[in-house]
Amino acid sequence: MKLRNVIESPCGIRYMLDQLELQSGFARRWLLDSSMMTDVDDIKASYGVLQRFADFVKRVEPLFINTLNHKLCDLKDIRTTIKNLHNGAVLDDIELFEVKHLAILASDVAKLLAQHGMVDVVEIPDLGEVISILDPDGMKIATFYIYDSYCAQLKDLRAYMRQHPEQQDDLLLQASVLEDGVRKDLSRQLHPFATAIEQAQEALAQIDVNLAKAIQMKQMGLTFPVLSQDGTTAYKAMFHPQVKEALATRGREFQPVDIAFGGHPTLITGANMGGKTVVLKTLTLCQLLFQFGFGIPAASAQIAVKDEIHFCIGDEQSVEKGLSSFAAEMKNIDAVIKASRENKKLLALIDEPARTTNPTEGAALVTALLQVLAGRDMNLVMTTHYDIEPGDARCLRVKGFENGTMDYQLVEVQDGEVPHEALNIAQSLGIDNEWITTARTLLEDSLCKRAS
Amino acid sequence: MPFINDILRYDSLSIVGLEKNTGKTECLKYVLERLPVQTKRIAVTSIGIDGETVDQVTRTQKPEIHLREGMYFGTSEAHYRQRRLVSELIDVSDESTSLGRVVTAKALTGGKILLSGPSSASSLRRWMNEMKQRFGIDLVIIDGALSRMSSASPAVSQSMILATGAAYSASMSTLVSKTAHVVDLVNLDLTNERNLQRLMPLDKGLWFIDKDGELHSLDTMTSLSKDIHFQGMDGCETLYVAGALVDGFLEKVRKNKSLKQVELVVRDFTKIFVTPQQFRLFIKKGGRIRVLQKSKLIAVTVNPTSPSGYVLDSDTLCAKLSEAIGLPVYDLIKNKQ
């Protein structure tokens, strides 16, 4: 799965990408086309590189980072040209210019990084020979034309042309034949370097991406994750950068959350507006960021690698497919159950399943889901408002409404009993009193009936 | 040599024809032949309707321009490949037009090139900035597109030359009055310093400054709207139209008694879409129109020959037009002979 495919996930990973200060459009495309890592060694290697860039960002002058970023701005997407070179085509002036431009850029960036001991972090192939082929006069500037020094005959012809502008059209025609010969020759000489040129382009994109990720880590206060050995995932002071930013603009603070989950399913209950959905969003976001090698929004994080990540948020209606919100949700959860049978390592984050149907059937569906998934090799975190039998699930509860403020911390509780705070919260929102009082009377009546 | 020295005072010049065959290309050639390439770094480009190869109206092939050795130019990939000169590539942009990306190069010999260039005013502006900053270009010359004034906007170029002629109107008096109207708009004065500072950041909507100097927004967003009420604007000093200024709106302002003293401000002359009649009526009744940005009109050139073969008398045309606009007018084709 590519980053491109999850970019619109409701967990908000797009925000992280939008906030990433990438210098070139090519690096952005390269990043979007990168695949989610599911191999422990790949993830380790990726964070190894990012760690070097994070240290680099910490220790070098901001001015130097600017210089490097300014260079990386010049990275262009020349994949079509490289493909032509691979295929043995004769490159035209614009393509030869692009190759020279990239080769000089790669050499400049390599030199800049070498100044700060960043030689072995991302390997940039040495394109010195490419440069000398395209820079016969040793000018070391990224401009190009079919230079006089490629061909003595061409040089003479051009000199003659300058003196006889009246014959220019004829002479240009003669010159173009010679120029074509030079282009053919240059393309032949460059052909063996096609792979190295391609690698250089990717290396520059990788540098751009890692530098941007490192800067983002510093700006947002992100952390490096530890790879989980025992399959449990645990976060200390986890936050959602986009929600945090939105709150900050309204002068409010995001309350970070600690959470851990592993073998047993985890059930989160809690009052309305208790931030349960935000917890699931953040868990999804963190898992995706981890498997795409970004910094993690938490004080510390220990994360288990998964093959698939499923985030089922109940309130999406699939209008195009003609599904109601209930049907869309059932289909999503169905996909989780099917995937769990395929012996894959899964993380499933399910927000209030069956919330849009009647509570009797809804509770039965949720209890059954818990039972069905309990035995599978997967991590399940689920929120609900239904009073259900938790089985062997771990139950977490949002601390909730205390002294007029919401405490978003999660505490472990022994059973899955759901808090009955809906009416209090509605009242605190200033909802119509008649409505709330009537509801309270009905509730008391029904409790009395049950008791007697 | 007329007006060449005037051009060198600015860092950008756009050449705009009021109609096809008004001699815009002649004018560009005239300017390029005379600029001092030895002492100034000069770059030439064009703005096309999304990189037109052929003129969108007449379907005739765009003419090739002769560049001199040492001149920089921006054109599309497709036109670069058809160049008839030796040139050194210095940049290939990321932005793509229908004729491919915009390529920037330096002419190493004189020769001919088809000019196309960035396809929008904003990408043209980016290109121009790049030319100044990266390549130390002193003067950028823009071959403006037919009936598209956006390239002549002061937001893009500091100075302009207007090409007009029999192709615009075969009646001399109509030609003179229509051209004079455009010149009047280009020459509108800048508003005062205080207004400049306060209004420049506002790029949309209708705004007014009351007699106490307070800035207010009108509920209506554009001057195109049918129901505009100038409530609470008695004694208001400045009325600012950030978008297009149209006839109906100008008429409402003129007829509104409480706006007798108002100074109407628009961003620049390219935002004014009013008929010469409404404009004159407004000015005659004591109305004032000012702009936030202004480009210097360096010269007006005429081509007395229309493509249908009709020829106006060059000397009379130049004299009449010059009298109407208070600026020298040149017939470059005639003067060359």
mmCIF file of N, CA, C and O in Angstrom, chain B residues 121-161:
data_model
loop_
_atom_site.group_PDB
_atom_site.id
_atom_site.type_symbol
_atom_site.label_atom_id
_atom_site.label_comp_id
_atom_site.label_asym_id
_atom_site.label_seq_id
_atom_site.Cartn_x
_atom_site.Cartn_y
_atom_site.Cartn_z
ATOM 1 N N ALA B 121 -0.608 35.281 -15.829
ATOM 2 C CA ALA B 121 0.074 36.465 -15.319
ATOM 3 C C ALA B 121 0.913 36.113 -14.088
ATOM 4 O O ALA B 121 2.022 36.616 -13.929
ATOM 5 N N SER B 122 0.400 35.199 -13.248
ATOM 6 C CA SER B 122 1.164 34.889 -12.039
ATOM 7 C C SER B 122 2.409 34.076 -12.340
ATOM 8 O O SER B 122 3.463 34.287 -11.744
ATOM 9 N N SER B 123 2.326 33.139 -13.300
ATOM 10 C CA SER B 123 3.537 32.383 -13.610
ATOM 11 C C SER B 123 4.522 33.264 -14.378
ATOM 12 O O SER B 123 5.739 33.101 -14.251
ATOM 13 N N LEU B 124 4.004 34.219 -15.141
ATOM 14 C CA LEU B 124 4.887 35.171 -15.814
ATOM 15 C C LEU B 124 5.663 35.991 -14.777
ATOM 16 O O LEU B 124 6.866 36.215 -14.903
ATOM 17 N N ARG B 125 4.948 36.389 -13.726
ATOM 18 C CA ARG B 125 5.592 37.174 -12.681
ATOM 19 C C ARG B 125 6.703 36.371 -12.003
ATOM 20 O O ARG B 125 7.776 36.874 -11.721
ATOM 21 N N ARG B 126 6.421 35.090 -11.754
ATOM 22 C CA ARG B 126 7.439 34.223 -11.154
ATOM 23 C C ARG B 126 8.660 34.129 -12.055
ATOM 24 O O ARG B 126 9.798 34.214 -11.603
ATOM 25 N N TRP B 127 8.413 33.969 -13.346
ATOM 26 C CA TRP B 127 9.505 33.848 -14.309
ATOM 27 C C TRP B 127 10.353 35.126 -14.295
ATOM 28 O O TRP B 127 11.586 35.074 -14.290
ATOM 29 N N MET B 128 9.666 36.259 -14.280
ATOM 30 C CA MET B 128 10.376 37.536 -14.301
ATOM 31 C C MET B 128 11.242 37.717 -13.051
ATOM 32 O O MET B 128 12.380 38.171 -13.133
ATOM 33 N N ASN B 129 10.691 37.352 -11.888
ATOM 34 C CA ASN B 129 11.469 37.448 -10.650
ATOM 35 C C ASN B 129 12.709 36.584 -10.715
ATOM 36 O O ASN B 129 13.796 36.993 -10.310
ATOM 37 N N GLU B 130 12.523 35.371 -11.214
ATOM 38 C CA GLU B 130 13.627 34.435 -11.343
ATOM 39 C C GLU B 130 14.720 35.024 -12.244
ATOM 40 O O GLU B 130 15.910 34.938 -11.954
ATOM 41 N N MET B 131 14.305 35.635 -13.341
ATOM 42 C CA MET B 131 15.259 36.207 -14.288
ATOM 43 C C MET B 131 16.085 37.302 -13.618
ATOM 44 O O MET B 131 17.281 37.396 -13.812
ATOM 45 N N LYS B 132 15.391 38.109 -12.829
ATOM 46 C CA LYS B 132 16.090 39.200 -12.147
ATOM 47 C C LYS B 132 17.050 38.660 -11.101
ATOM 48 O O LYS B 132 18.204 39.050 -11.043
ATOM 49 N N GLN B 133 16.530 37.737 -10.281
ATOM 50 C CA GLN B 133 17.325 37.300 -9.139
ATOM 51 C C GLN B 133 18.437 36.333 -9.518
ATOM 52 O O GLN B 133 19.554 36.451 -9.034
ATOM 53 N N ARG B 134 18.129 35.374 -10.367
ATOM 54 C CA ARG B 134 19.145 34.357 -10.661
ATOM 55 C C ARG B 134 20.088 34.759 -11.777
ATOM 56 O O ARG B 134 21.247 34.374 -11.784
ATOM 57 N N PHE B 135 19.575 35.509 -12.739
ATOM 58 C CA PHE B 135 20.421 35.772 -13.905
ATOM 59 C C PHE B 135 20.751 37.249 -14.071
ATOM 60 O O PHE B 135 21.336 37.655 -15.073
ATOM 61 N N GLY B 136 20.377 38.062 -13.104
ATOM 62 C CA GLY B 136 20.733 39.480 -13.122
ATOM 63 C C GLY B 136 20.223 40.240 -14.340
ATOM 64 O O GLY B 136 20.905 41.118 -14.869
ATOM 65 N N ILE B 137 19.010 39.904 -14.771
ATOM 66 C CA ILE B 137 18.445 40.563 -15.947
ATOM 67 C C ILE B 137 18.025 41.994 -15.599
ATOM 68 O O ILE B 137 17.414 42.242 -14.561
ATOM 69 N N ASP B 138 18.400 42.941 -16.448
ATOM 70 C CA ASP B 138 18.060 44.343 -16.203
ATOM 71 C C ASP B 138 16.668 44.699 -16.713
ATOM 72 O O ASP B 138 15.977 45.531 -16.139
ATOM 73 N N LEU B 139 16.297 44.090 -17.841
ATOM 74 C CA LEU B 139 15.035 44.475 -18.472
ATOM 75 C C LEU B 139 14.348 43.249 -19.077
ATOM 76 O O LEU B 139 14.955 42.503 -19.845
ATOM 77 N N VAL B 140 13.090 43.045 -18.698
ATOM 78 C CA VAL B 140 12.306 41.963 -19.299
ATOM 79 C C VAL B 140 11.284 42.589 -20.244
ATOM 80 O O VAL B 140 10.576 43.523 -19.878
ATOM 81 N N ILE B 141 11.250 42.077 -21.465
ATOM 82 C CA ILE B 141 10.283 42.576 -22.430
ATOM 83 C C ILE B 141 9.246 41.490 -22.699
ATOM 84 O O ILE B 141 9.588 40.331 -22.963
ATOM 85 N N ILE B 142 7.978 41.868 -22.566
ATOM 86 C CA ILE B 142 6.899 40.895 -22.730
ATOM 87 C C ILE B 142 6.091 41.210 -23.970
ATOM 88 O O ILE B 142 5.589 42.309 -24.133
ATOM 89 N N ASP B 143 6.003 40.210 -24.823
ATOM 90 C CA ASP B 143 5.160 40.311 -26.003
ATOM 91 C C ASP B 143 3.740 39.965 -25.544
ATOM 92 O O ASP B 143 3.415 38.810 -25.323
ATOM 93 N N GLY B 144 2.931 40.974 -25.329
ATOM 94 C CA GLY B 144 1.592 40.754 -24.777
ATOM 95 C C GLY B 144 0.691 40.053 -25.762
ATOM 96 O O GLY B 144 0.910 40.102 -26.969
ATOM 97 N N ALA B 145 -0.327 39.383 -25.230
ATOM 98 C CA ALA B 145 -1.216 38.655 -26.129
ATOM 99 C C ALA B 145 -2.341 39.560 -26.608
ATOM 100 O O ALA B 145 -2.720 40.501 -25.941
ATOM 101 N N LEU B 146 -2.848 39.226 -27.752
ATOM 102 C CA LEU B 146 -3.931 39.979 -28.377
ATOM 103 C C LEU B 146 -5.105 40.145 -27.418
ATOM 104 O O LEU B 146 -5.570 39.200 -26.809
ATOM 105 N N SER B 147 -5.566 41.325 -27.285
ATOM 106 C CA SER B 147 -6.726 41.695 -26.469
ATOM 107 C C SER B 147 -6.662 41.120 -25.058
ATOM 108 O O SER B 147 -7.674 40.912 -24.422
ATOM 109 N N ARG B 148 -5.453 40.809 -24.628
ATOM 110 C CA ARG B 148 -5.334 40.430 -23.225
ATOM 111 C C ARG B 148 -4.447 41.459 -22.560
ATOM 112 O O ARG B 148 -3.250 41.543 -22.817
ATOM 113 N N MET B 149 -5.030 42.243 -21.705
ATOM 114 C CA MET B 149 -4.299 43.320 -21.082
ATOM 115 C C MET B 149 -3.520 42.844 -19.855
ATOM 116 O O MET B 149 -2.703 43.562 -19.327
ATOM 117 N N SER B 150 -3.827 41.592 -19.393
ATOM 118 C CA SER B 150 -3.265 41.182 -18.104
ATOM 119 C C SER B 150 -1.745 41.297 -18.055
ATOM 120 O O SER B 150 -1.175 41.610 -17.035
ATOM 121 N N SER B 151 -1.074 41.072 -19.208
ATOM 122 C CA SER B 151 0.382 41.152 -19.200
ATOM 123 C C SER B 151 0.850 42.597 -19.055
ATOM 124 O O SER B 151 1.972 42.862 -18.676
ATOM 125 N N ALA B 152 -0.038 43.541 -19.384
ATOM 126 C CA ALA B 152 0.326 44.946 -19.257
ATOM 127 C C ALA B 152 -0.009 45.470 -17.865
ATOM 128 O O ALA B 152 0.283 46.609 -17.544
ATOM 129 N N SER B 153 -0.624 44.612 -17.057
ATOM 130 C CA SER B 153 -0.985 45.041 -15.710
ATOM 131 C C SER B 153 0.261 45.512 -14.973
ATOM 132 O O SER B 153 1.316 44.885 -15.052
ATOM 133 N N PRO B 154 0.140 46.612 -14.242
ATOM 134 C CA PRO B 154 1.293 47.108 -13.488
ATOM 135 C C PRO B 154 1.786 46.081 -12.476
ATOM 136 O O PRO B 154 2.928 46.162 -12.023
ATOM 137 N N ALA B 155 0.923 45.125 -12.137
ATOM 138 C CA ALA B 155 1.371 44.078 -11.233
ATOM 139 C C ALA B 155 2.416 43.218 -11.921
ATOM 140 O O ALA B 155 3.193 42.524 -11.276
ATOM 141 N N VAL B 156 2.456 43.231 -13.237
ATOM 142 C CA VAL B 156 3.420 42.428 -13.987
ATOM 143 C C VAL B 156 4.555 43.293 -14.533
ATOM 144 O O VAL B 156 5.718 43.045 -14.273
ATOM 145 N N SER B 157 4.204 44.326 -15.276
ATOM 146 C CA SER B 157 5.282 45.107 -15.880
ATOM 147 C C SER B 157 5.180 46.586 -15.527
ATOM 148 O O SER B 157 4.090 47.129 -15.392
ATOM 149 N N GLN B 158 6.339 47.195 -15.386
ATOM 150 C CA GLN B 158 6.392 48.594 -14.954
ATOM 151 C C GLN B 158 6.025 49.578 -16.062
ATOM 152 O O GLN B 158 5.557 50.669 -15.790
ATOM 153 N N SER B 159 6.319 49.199 -17.319
ATOM 154 C CA SER B 159 6.049 50.147 -18.395
ATOM 155 C C SER B 159 5.392 49.433 -19.564
ATOM 156 O O SER B 159 5.427 48.203 -19.647
ATOM 157 N N MET B 160 4.797 50.199 -20.443
ATOM 158 C CA MET B 160 4.138 49.564 -21.579
ATOM 159 C C MET B 160 4.161 50.442 -22.828
ATOM 160 O O MET B 160 4.317 51.664 -22.750
ATOM 161 N N ILE B 161 4.052 49.762 -23.970
ATOM 162 C CA ILE B 161 3.862 50.446 -25.248
ATOM 163 C C ILE B 161 2.564 49.902 -25.833
ATOM 164 O O ILE B 161 2.302 48.695 -25.780
#
